Coordinates of C-alpha atoms (C1' of nucleotides) in Angstrom, one line a residue:
Chain A
M1 CA 24.3 -23.3 5.1
G2 CA 27.3 -21.1 3.8
A3 CA 27.0 -17.8 2.2
P4 CA 25.2 -18.0 -1.0
R5 CA 27.4 -17.4 -3.9
T6 CA 25.1 -17.0 -7.0
A7 CA 22.0 -15.5 -8.0
R8 CA 20.4 -18.9 -8.1
D9 CA 21.2 -19.8 -4.5
R10 CA 20.4 -16.4 -3.1
A11 CA 17.1 -16.5 -4.7
R12 CA 16.4 -20.2 -3.5
A13 CA 17.4 -19.1 0.1
E14 CA 14.8 -16.2 0.0
L15 CA 12.1 -18.6 -1.4
T16 CA 12.8 -20.9 1.2
A17 CA 12.5 -18.2 3.9
Q18 CA 9.4 -16.9 2.3
I19 CA 7.7 -20.5 2.0
K20 CA 8.4 -20.8 5.8
D21 CA 7.1 -17.3 6.8
T22 CA 3.9 -17.9 4.9
A23 CA 3.5 -21.6 6.3
R24 CA 3.9 -20.0 9.7
R25 CA 1.4 -17.0 9.2
Q26 CA -0.8 -20.0 8.1
L27 CA -0.4 -22.0 11.0
A28 CA -2.6 -18.9 12.8
T29 CA -5.5 -20.0 10.8
G30 CA -5.8 -23.7 11.6
G31 CA -2.9 -25.2 13.4
A32 CA -0.4 -27.5 12.4
D33 CA -2.8 -29.9 11.1
R34 CA -4.6 -27.8 8.6
L35 CA -1.2 -26.6 7.5
S36 CA -1.4 -27.0 3.6
L37 CA 1.4 -26.9 0.8
R38 CA -1.3 -26.0 -1.7
A39 CA -2.3 -22.9 0.4
V40 CA 1.2 -22.0 1.1
A41 CA 2.2 -21.9 -2.8
R42 CA -1.0 -20.5 -3.4
E43 CA -0.5 -17.5 -1.4
L44 CA 3.1 -17.2 -2.9
G45 CA 1.6 -17.3 -6.3
M46 CA 3.2 -20.1 -7.3
V47 CA 2.1 -23.8 -8.4
S48 CA 1.7 -26.3 -5.7
S49 CA 4.3 -28.6 -7.0
A50 CA 6.8 -25.8 -7.4
V51 CA 7.1 -26.0 -3.5
Y52 CA 8.5 -29.5 -3.6
R53 CA 11.8 -27.8 -5.0
Y54 CA 12.3 -26.6 -1.5
F55 CA 10.8 -29.2 0.7
P56 CA 10.6 -32.8 -0.6
S57 CA 7.2 -33.1 1.7
R58 CA 4.7 -31.4 4.2
D59 CA 6.2 -33.2 7.0
D60 CA 10.0 -31.4 6.1
L61 CA 8.2 -28.2 5.8
L62 CA 6.8 -28.7 9.4
T63 CA 9.9 -30.0 10.8
A64 CA 11.6 -26.7 9.5
L65 CA 9.0 -24.8 11.3
I66 CA 9.3 -26.6 14.6
V67 CA 13.4 -26.2 14.4
D68 CA 12.8 -22.4 13.8
A69 CA 10.3 -21.9 16.7
Y70 CA 12.3 -23.6 19.2
D71 CA 15.4 -21.5 17.8
A72 CA 13.3 -18.2 18.2
L73 CA 12.3 -19.0 21.4
G74 CA 15.6 -19.8 22.6
S75 CA 17.2 -16.7 21.1
A76 CA 14.1 -14.4 22.9
A77 CA 15.1 -16.0 26.1
E78 CA 18.9 -15.8 25.8
M79 CA 18.6 -12.1 24.7
A80 CA 16.4 -11.4 27.8
E81 CA 18.7 -13.2 29.9
T82 CA 21.8 -11.4 28.6
A83 CA 20.4 -7.9 29.2
V84 CA 20.7 -8.8 33.2
P85 CA 23.7 -8.2 34.9
R86 CA 25.1 -11.5 35.6
A87 CA 25.4 -10.9 39.5
D88 CA 21.6 -10.8 39.5
R89 CA 20.7 -14.2 39.6
R90 CA 17.0 -13.9 40.2
G91 CA 16.7 -11.2 38.0
R92 CA 18.2 -13.3 35.1
W93 CA 15.5 -16.2 36.3
R94 CA 12.7 -13.4 36.0
A95 CA 14.2 -12.6 32.5
V96 CA 14.2 -16.2 31.3
C97 CA 10.7 -17.0 32.3
G98 CA 9.3 -13.7 31.2
A99 CA 11.0 -14.3 27.9
V100 CA 9.3 -17.6 27.3
R101 CA 5.9 -16.3 28.2
R102 CA 6.1 -13.1 26.0
W103 CA 7.5 -15.0 23.2
A104 CA 4.4 -17.5 23.5
R105 CA 1.8 -15.1 23.6
R106 CA 3.1 -13.4 20.8
N107 CA 3.5 -16.7 18.8
P108 CA 0.8 -18.8 20.3
H109 CA 0.5 -21.2 17.0
E110 CA 4.4 -21.6 17.0
Y111 CA 4.1 -22.3 20.6
A112 CA 1.2 -24.6 20.1
L113 CA 3.4 -26.2 17.5
I114 CA 6.1 -27.1 19.6
Y115 CA 4.6 -27.3 23.3
G116 CA 0.9 -28.4 22.3
S117 CA -0.2 -31.7 21.5
P118 CA 2.0 -33.6 19.1
V119 CA 0.7 -33.4 15.4
P120 CA -0.7 -37.1 14.8
G121 CA 1.3 -39.0 12.2
Y122 CA 4.2 -36.8 12.4
R123 CA 7.4 -37.8 14.4
A124 CA 10.0 -35.2 15.1
P125 CA 13.6 -36.1 14.0
A126 CA 16.5 -35.7 16.3
D127 CA 17.4 -32.1 15.1
T128 CA 14.9 -30.7 17.4
V129 CA 16.4 -31.9 20.6
A130 CA 19.4 -29.2 20.5
P131 CA 17.3 -26.1 19.9
A132 CA 14.7 -27.4 22.4
V133 CA 17.2 -27.3 25.4
R134 CA 18.2 -23.9 24.9
V135 CA 15.6 -22.7 27.7
P136 CA 16.5 -25.2 30.1
L137 CA 20.3 -24.4 29.4
L138 CA 19.6 -21.0 30.9
M139 CA 17.5 -21.9 33.7
V140 CA 20.2 -24.3 34.6
A141 CA 23.3 -21.9 34.4
V142 CA 21.6 -19.2 36.6
V143 CA 20.9 -21.9 39.3
R144 CA 24.7 -23.4 38.7
E145 CA 26.6 -20.1 39.2
T146 CA 24.6 -19.5 42.1
W147 CA 25.3 -23.0 43.6
E148 CA 29.1 -22.7 42.7
D149 CA 29.2 -19.4 44.6
A150 CA 27.6 -21.4 47.6
A151 CA 25.0 -18.9 47.5
L152 CA 22.2 -21.2 46.7
A153 CA 19.6 -21.2 49.7
R154 CA 18.5 -25.1 50.5
G155 CA 21.8 -26.1 49.2
D156 CA 21.4 -29.2 48.3
A157 CA 19.1 -30.4 51.4
D158 CA 16.0 -32.1 50.2
R159 CA 13.8 -35.2 50.4
P160 CA 15.9 -38.1 49.3
L161 CA 15.5 -38.9 45.7
P162 CA 14.5 -42.5 45.1
P163 CA 17.1 -44.3 43.1
V164 CA 15.1 -44.4 39.8
L165 CA 15.0 -40.7 39.8
A166 CA 18.3 -40.1 41.1
A167 CA 19.8 -42.2 38.1
Q168 CA 17.6 -40.1 35.8
V169 CA 18.7 -37.0 37.2
E170 CA 22.5 -37.7 37.4
A171 CA 22.2 -38.6 33.5
V172 CA 20.8 -35.0 32.9
T173 CA 23.2 -33.4 35.1
D174 CA 26.0 -35.2 33.1
Q175 CA 24.8 -33.5 30.1
L176 CA 23.8 -29.9 31.1
A177 CA 25.9 -29.2 34.2
P178 CA 28.3 -31.9 35.5
S179 CA 28.9 -31.6 39.5
L180 CA 25.6 -30.0 39.9
P181 CA 23.9 -32.0 42.8
A182 CA 21.1 -34.2 41.8
P183 CA 18.6 -32.5 44.4
V184 CA 19.3 -29.0 42.7
M185 CA 18.8 -30.4 39.2
T186 CA 15.4 -32.1 40.3
R187 CA 13.9 -28.9 41.7
L188 CA 15.2 -27.3 38.0
L189 CA 13.0 -30.0 36.5
V190 CA 10.0 -29.4 38.5
A191 CA 10.6 -25.5 37.8
W192 CA 10.9 -26.3 34.2
T193 CA 7.6 -28.1 33.9
Q194 CA 6.1 -25.5 36.1
L195 CA 7.0 -22.6 33.6
F196 CA 5.7 -24.2 30.6
G197 CA 2.8 -25.6 32.5
M198 CA 1.6 -22.3 33.2
V199 CA 2.5 -21.0 29.9
S200 CA 0.5 -23.6 28.3
F201 CA -2.4 -23.5 30.7
E202 CA -2.8 -19.7 30.0
L203 CA -2.2 -20.1 26.0
F204 CA -4.7 -22.9 25.7
G205 CA -7.3 -21.4 27.7
Q206 CA -7.4 -23.1 30.9
L207 CA -7.0 -20.0 33.1
V208 CA -9.9 -18.4 31.8
G209 CA -12.2 -17.5 34.8
S210 CA -9.6 -18.1 37.4
V211 CA -6.4 -16.1 37.2
D212 CA -6.6 -14.8 33.7
P213 CA -4.9 -12.2 32.6
A214 CA -2.2 -14.2 34.0
D215 CA 0.2 -11.5 34.5
A216 CA 0.4 -11.2 38.3
F217 CA -0.1 -15.0 38.8
F218 CA 2.8 -15.6 36.5
D219 CA 5.1 -13.0 37.9
H220 CA 4.3 -14.3 41.4
T221 CA 4.8 -18.2 40.7
V222 CA 8.2 -17.2 38.7
D223 CA 9.3 -16.1 42.0
E224 CA 7.9 -18.9 44.3
M225 CA 9.6 -21.2 41.7
A226 CA 13.0 -19.2 42.2
D227 CA 12.5 -19.5 46.0
F228 CA 11.9 -23.1 45.4
V229 CA 15.1 -23.7 43.3
G230 CA 17.0 -21.7 45.9
L231 CA 17.8 -18.6 44.3
P232 CA 18.6 -15.9 47.1
S233 CA 16.2 -12.7 46.9
Chain B
M1 CA -31.7 -37.4 30.2
G2 CA -34.6 -39.4 31.8
A3 CA -34.9 -43.1 31.5
P4 CA -35.5 -44.5 28.0
R5 CA -39.2 -45.2 27.5
T6 CA -40.1 -47.0 24.1
A7 CA -37.8 -49.1 22.1
R8 CA -36.8 -46.3 20.0
D9 CA -35.5 -44.2 22.8
R10 CA -33.4 -47.3 23.9
A11 CA -32.0 -47.7 20.3
R12 CA -31.1 -44.0 20.2
A13 CA -29.4 -44.0 23.3
E14 CA -27.5 -46.7 22.5
L15 CA -26.5 -45.5 19.0
T16 CA -25.6 -42.3 20.5
A17 CA -23.2 -43.9 22.9
Q18 CA -21.7 -46.2 20.0
I19 CA -20.9 -43.2 17.7
K20 CA -19.3 -41.2 20.6
D21 CA -17.3 -44.7 21.6
T22 CA -16.3 -45.0 18.0
A23 CA -15.2 -41.1 17.6
R24 CA -13.4 -41.7 20.7
R25 CA -11.6 -44.6 19.2
Q26 CA -10.7 -42.7 16.1
L27 CA -9.1 -39.9 18.0
A28 CA -6.2 -42.2 18.7
T29 CA -5.6 -42.5 14.9
G30 CA -5.2 -38.7 14.3
G31 CA -6.3 -36.5 16.9
A32 CA -9.3 -33.9 17.2
D33 CA -8.6 -32.4 13.9
R34 CA -8.8 -35.5 11.9
L35 CA -12.0 -36.9 13.6
S36 CA -14.4 -37.6 10.7
L37 CA -17.8 -38.0 10.8
R38 CA -17.9 -40.2 7.5
A39 CA -15.3 -42.5 9.0
V40 CA -17.4 -43.0 12.4
A41 CA -20.5 -43.8 10.0
R42 CA -18.2 -46.1 8.0
E43 CA -16.9 -48.1 10.9
L44 CA -20.6 -48.3 12.4
G45 CA -21.9 -49.6 8.9
M46 CA -24.3 -46.8 8.5
V47 CA -24.2 -43.9 5.8
S48 CA -22.6 -40.7 6.7
S49 CA -25.7 -38.7 6.6
A50 CA -27.5 -40.7 9.1
V51 CA -25.1 -39.4 11.8
Y52 CA -27.0 -36.2 11.5
R53 CA -29.9 -37.8 13.2
Y54 CA -27.7 -38.0 16.5
F55 CA -25.5 -35.1 16.4
P56 CA -26.2 -32.1 14.2
S57 CA -22.9 -31.1 13.2
R58 CA -19.1 -32.2 13.8
D59 CA -18.5 -29.9 16.3
D60 CA -21.4 -31.1 18.5
L61 CA -19.9 -34.5 18.3
L62 CA -16.6 -32.9 19.4
T63 CA -18.3 -31.3 22.2
A64 CA -19.9 -34.4 23.6
L65 CA -16.5 -36.0 23.7
I66 CA -14.9 -33.2 25.4
V67 CA -17.5 -33.0 28.2
D68 CA -17.3 -36.8 28.5
A69 CA -13.6 -36.8 29.0
Y70 CA -13.8 -33.9 31.7
D71 CA -16.2 -36.0 33.3
A72 CA -14.4 -39.2 33.0
L73 CA -11.3 -37.7 34.4
G74 CA -13.3 -36.4 37.2
S75 CA -14.8 -39.6 38.0
A76 CA -11.5 -41.4 38.0
A77 CA -10.2 -38.9 40.3
E78 CA -13.1 -38.8 42.7
M79 CA -12.9 -42.4 42.8
A80 CA -9.2 -42.8 43.8
E81 CA -9.7 -40.1 46.3
T82 CA -12.6 -41.5 47.9
A83 CA -10.9 -44.6 48.5
V84 CA -8.2 -42.9 50.9
P85 CA -9.5 -42.5 54.9
R86 CA -10.4 -39.1 55.2
A87 CA -7.9 -38.4 57.7
D88 CA -4.9 -39.0 55.5
R89 CA -4.7 -35.6 53.5
R90 CA -1.3 -36.1 52.1
G91 CA -2.5 -39.8 50.9
R92 CA -5.6 -38.2 49.1
W93 CA -3.7 -35.6 47.6
R94 CA -1.1 -38.4 46.0
A95 CA -4.7 -40.1 45.0
V96 CA -5.9 -37.5 43.2
C97 CA -2.7 -36.6 41.2
G98 CA -2.0 -40.2 40.6
A99 CA -5.5 -40.7 39.1
V100 CA -5.1 -37.9 36.8
R101 CA -1.7 -39.0 35.6
R102 CA -3.0 -42.8 35.3
W103 CA -6.4 -41.8 33.5
A104 CA -4.3 -39.5 31.2
R105 CA -1.9 -42.2 29.9
R106 CA -4.6 -44.7 29.6
N107 CA -6.5 -41.9 27.5
P108 CA -3.9 -39.9 26.2
H109 CA -6.2 -38.5 23.1
E110 CA -8.9 -37.7 25.1
Y111 CA -6.5 -36.0 27.5
A112 CA -4.8 -34.1 24.6
L113 CA -8.4 -33.0 23.6
I114 CA -8.9 -31.4 26.7
Y115 CA -5.4 -30.2 27.8
G116 CA -3.7 -29.9 24.5
S117 CA -3.7 -27.1 21.9
P118 CA -7.3 -26.2 21.3
V119 CA -8.8 -27.4 18.3
P120 CA -8.6 -24.6 15.5
G121 CA -11.9 -23.1 14.5
Y122 CA -13.6 -24.8 17.6
R123 CA -15.0 -23.0 20.5
A124 CA -15.9 -24.8 23.8
P125 CA -19.4 -24.1 25.0
A126 CA -19.9 -23.0 28.5
D127 CA -21.1 -26.8 29.0
T128 CA -17.5 -27.7 29.7
V129 CA -16.7 -25.5 32.8
A130 CA -18.6 -27.7 35.4
P131 CA -17.0 -31.0 34.5
A132 CA -13.6 -29.3 33.9
V133 CA -13.5 -28.1 37.6
R134 CA -13.9 -31.5 39.3
V135 CA -10.1 -32.1 39.8
P136 CA -9.4 -28.8 40.9
L137 CA -12.3 -29.0 43.5
L138 CA -10.7 -32.1 44.9
M139 CA -7.5 -30.7 45.4
V140 CA -9.0 -27.7 47.2
A141 CA -11.2 -29.9 49.4
V142 CA -7.8 -31.7 50.9
V143 CA -6.3 -28.5 51.5
R144 CA -9.4 -26.8 53.0
E145 CA -10.2 -29.3 55.4
T146 CA -6.5 -29.2 56.4
W147 CA -6.6 -25.7 57.0
E148 CA -10.1 -25.9 59.1
D149 CA -8.3 -28.3 61.4
A150 CA -5.5 -25.7 61.5
A151 CA -3.0 -28.2 60.5
L152 CA -1.9 -26.7 57.2
A153 CA 1.7 -26.2 57.6
R154 CA 3.1 -22.6 56.4
G155 CA -0.6 -21.5 57.3
D156 CA -1.3 -18.4 55.1
A157 CA 2.3 -16.7 55.4
D158 CA 3.7 -16.3 52.3
R159 CA 5.2 -13.6 50.1
P160 CA 2.4 -10.6 49.7
L161 CA 0.1 -11.3 46.7
P162 CA 0.2 -8.1 44.5
P163 CA -3.5 -6.3 44.5
V164 CA -4.3 -7.8 41.3
L165 CA -3.5 -11.1 41.8
A166 CA -5.2 -11.1 45.4
A167 CA -8.6 -9.8 43.8
Q168 CA -8.5 -12.7 41.1
V169 CA -7.9 -15.2 43.8
E170 CA -10.6 -14.0 46.0
A171 CA -13.0 -14.4 43.3
V172 CA -11.7 -18.1 42.8
T173 CA -11.8 -18.7 46.5
D174 CA -15.6 -17.3 46.6
Q175 CA -16.5 -19.9 43.8
L176 CA -14.7 -23.0 45.2
A177 CA -13.8 -22.6 48.9
P178 CA -15.1 -19.5 50.8
S179 CA -12.9 -18.6 53.7
L180 CA -10.2 -20.1 52.5
P181 CA -7.2 -17.5 52.6
A182 CA -6.0 -16.0 49.2
P183 CA -2.1 -17.0 49.9
V184 CA -3.5 -20.9 50.4
M185 CA -5.5 -20.8 47.2
T186 CA -2.7 -19.5 45.3
R187 CA -0.5 -22.1 46.3
L188 CA -3.2 -24.5 44.9
L189 CA -3.3 -22.9 42.0
V190 CA 0.4 -23.1 41.5
A191 CA 0.0 -26.9 42.1
W192 CA -2.8 -27.2 39.8
T193 CA -0.6 -25.7 37.1
Q194 CA 2.3 -28.0 37.9
L195 CA 0.2 -31.1 38.2
F196 CA -1.3 -30.7 34.5
G197 CA 2.1 -29.3 33.7
M198 CA 4.2 -32.3 34.2
V199 CA 1.4 -34.8 32.9
S200 CA 1.3 -32.6 29.3
F201 CA 5.0 -33.0 29.2
E202 CA 5.0 -36.7 29.8
L203 CA 2.4 -37.1 27.2
F204 CA 3.3 -34.7 24.7
G205 CA 7.1 -36.4 24.9
Q206 CA 8.5 -33.4 26.1
L207 CA 10.4 -35.5 28.9
V208 CA 11.8 -37.9 26.6
G209 CA 15.8 -37.7 27.2
S210 CA 15.4 -36.5 30.7
V211 CA 12.9 -38.0 33.1
D212 CA 11.1 -40.6 31.0
P213 CA 9.7 -42.6 32.3
A214 CA 8.2 -40.1 34.5
D215 CA 6.7 -42.2 37.5
A216 CA 9.6 -41.3 39.9
F217 CA 9.8 -37.9 38.8
F218 CA 6.1 -37.8 39.0
D219 CA 5.4 -39.0 42.4
H220 CA 8.2 -37.3 43.9
T221 CA 6.9 -33.7 42.6
V222 CA 3.6 -34.6 43.8
D223 CA 5.2 -34.7 47.2
E224 CA 7.0 -31.6 46.6
M225 CA 3.9 -30.0 45.6
A226 CA 2.0 -31.4 48.9
D227 CA 4.7 -29.8 50.9
F228 CA 4.4 -26.8 48.8
V229 CA 0.7 -26.1 49.7
G230 CA 1.3 -27.1 53.0
L231 CA -0.1 -30.5 53.7
P232 CA 1.5 -32.2 56.7
S233 CA 3.6 -35.4 56.1
Chain C
dT1 C1' -58.2 -54.0 20.3
dG2 C1' -57.9 -51.7 16.0
dT3 C1' -57.0 -47.9 12.7
dA4 C1' -54.9 -43.2 10.8
dC5 C1' -51.8 -40.4 11.2
dA6 C1' -47.5 -38.2 13.0
dT7 C1' -42.7 -38.9 14.1
dC8 C1' -38.6 -40.6 13.4
dA9 C1' -34.2 -43.4 11.6
dG10 C1' -31.7 -44.6 8.1
dT11 C1' -30.7 -44.5 2.4
dG12 C1' -28.4 -42.9 -1.6
dA13 C1' -27.2 -39.6 -4.5
dA14 C1' -25.4 -35.3 -5.0
dC15 C1' -22.6 -30.7 -4.2
dG16 C1' -18.8 -28.5 -4.0
dC17 C1' -14.5 -28.6 -1.9
dG18 C1' -9.5 -29.4 -0.6
dC19 C1' -5.7 -32.2 -0.3
dG20 C1' -0.3 -34.5 -1.2
dT21 C1' 2.2 -35.9 -4.7
dT22 C1' 4.0 -37.3 -9.3
dC23 C1' 5.4 -36.6 -13.9
dA24 C1' 7.0 -34.9 -18.5
dC25 C1' 7.6 -30.4 -20.0
dT26 C1' 10.3 -25.4 -21.1
dG27 C1' 13.0 -22.0 -20.3
dA28 C1' 16.5 -19.8 -17.5
dT29 C1' 21.1 -19.8 -15.0
dG30 C1' 25.4 -21.5 -14.0
dT31 C1' 29.9 -24.2 -15.2
dA32 C1' 33.7 -26.2 -17.7
dC33 C1' 36.5 -25.7 -21.6
Chain D
dT1 C1' 35.0 -13.9 -24.5
dG2 C1' 32.4 -17.6 -26.5
dT3 C1' 30.2 -22.1 -26.9
dA4 C1' 28.2 -26.4 -25.2
dC5 C1' 26.1 -28.8 -21.8
dA6 C1' 24.2 -29.7 -17.1
dT7 C1' 21.7 -28.4 -13.4
dC8 C1' 17.6 -26.6 -11.7
dA9 C1' 12.9 -23.7 -10.9
dG10 C1' 8.7 -23.4 -12.2
dT11 C1' 4.6 -25.0 -15.0
dG12 C1' 0.2 -27.6 -15.9
dA13 C1' -2.3 -31.3 -15.9
dA14 C1' -3.8 -35.2 -13.7
dC15 C1' -4.3 -39.6 -10.0
dG16 C1' -6.9 -40.8 -6.4
dC17 C1' -8.3 -39.7 -2.4
dG18 C1' -11.6 -37.9 2.0
dC19 C1' -14.5 -34.4 3.5
dG20 C1' -19.0 -31.9 5.7
dT21 C1' -23.6 -31.3 5.0
dT22 C1' -28.1 -31.0 2.2
dC23 C1' -32.2 -33.2 0.6
dA24 C1' -36.2 -35.9 -1.0
dC25 C1' -37.3 -40.5 0.0
dT26 C1' -38.7 -45.3 2.3
dG27 C1' -40.1 -47.7 5.7
dA28 C1' -40.3 -48.7 10.5
dT29 C1' -41.9 -47.5 15.1
dG30 C1' -45.4 -44.6 18.3
dT31 C1' -49.4 -42.2 19.5
dA32 C1' -54.3 -40.6 19.8
dC33 C1' -58.7 -41.8 19.3

DNA sequence: TGTACATCAGTGAACGCGCGTTCACTGATGTAC
DNA sequence: TGTACATCAGTGAACGCGCGTTCACTGATGTAC
């Protein structure tokens, strides 16, 4: 990136941002699949071919939006988590989960872009991995610290992991939290899928007719999951 | 419906099915959003306007596919569940969950159609509610029977439900399993979101780099959820 | 059993629309000397 | 500080494509008497 030096650089940075903003806004009316370079250009009052000076193709624009979405979600979760006293592990856990849901509800189309059905014909490049891992990293950190203090309920006692799963989980552990026992990381993976499963169900309308609005159900389940991973009350 | 009486009726029923089959196959290359009446007609060797004799609009075709998908998933789960001895509650639980995952993996685009991000601009009619509830009904049945036998671990002891949640859950209970205690039904709702959260994460590529292939993780978590809802081993 | 009429399936042309991407171009901005 | 050249942003026209839906029509199938 680097600070823009010339007027040209500044103009370019600003227009790039404006194109992404406009595209983001247009996601709301049609989803990723209907995102159109021409429509973006039109709204910005420029000719469609001019957008190609900023993004070589529609897919590159999509990739930029995806990376931005992961980063925005990650930042929101990090900010919420940072605001809670370090020692309040359950509070931090709640903060992360609540921030994910809040961000998703405020940005449903960006959420769908990253956690919904994949855009057909689009293949996400590797750049999305690092930003995508920010939320799980926060969940891991809370549990890891609790475990390091020997304050984790259930410890690592659990049903034995089948070898295949144990190997996979150990690979994840090596990446995210070396020395954390595999059973604990496994519980984290369960909680992780639970969290996003709930948020997706709410956003995609699957809870209509049962526990929608989902505030109470969500908060309750977040606490159940905190119990499940072993956070003390 | 009613049995087709005339040759015309039979031809109509068959072509309707063929149109849906073709459309289903085309979901695979583009997702719901790119499903095109013209492409379906082309593949069937008929003129695009002819399709309108069978489905008054693209959205009606989509609705038919959605209802069919819920029904196919429901049937798969019911068949798997029925094959397990009634007394083997955990076996039935595993069968339902496993069947959901298996069907989803075999029909990823139909799964995305019903559990992925909503198709923009499309609003599902009420006809989809009954078929959508078939899988949850199976999960409820297993747990309800176990509870009626007083064999449910954890009974209904649990963290107290906030009033809002209690009210919502009781409404669900009235519909699906009158007399089942609210805490039990709440745990079922958690397991339900967990199940589909996992399947969606696997199918939509979110598990790549961690527990993918997800067989071991899935089976393990299904058992954890069985514990969680209180099924005996 | 045969005829007259109504129903329906499928045709082919058309309307009006939007899309991604390429290309040769003009004119402004930046850089090297 | 001034000039010559290179870089870049944005234009406008065009290519080739596919889409959903409507409409007047022909010809086959079904129904009532």
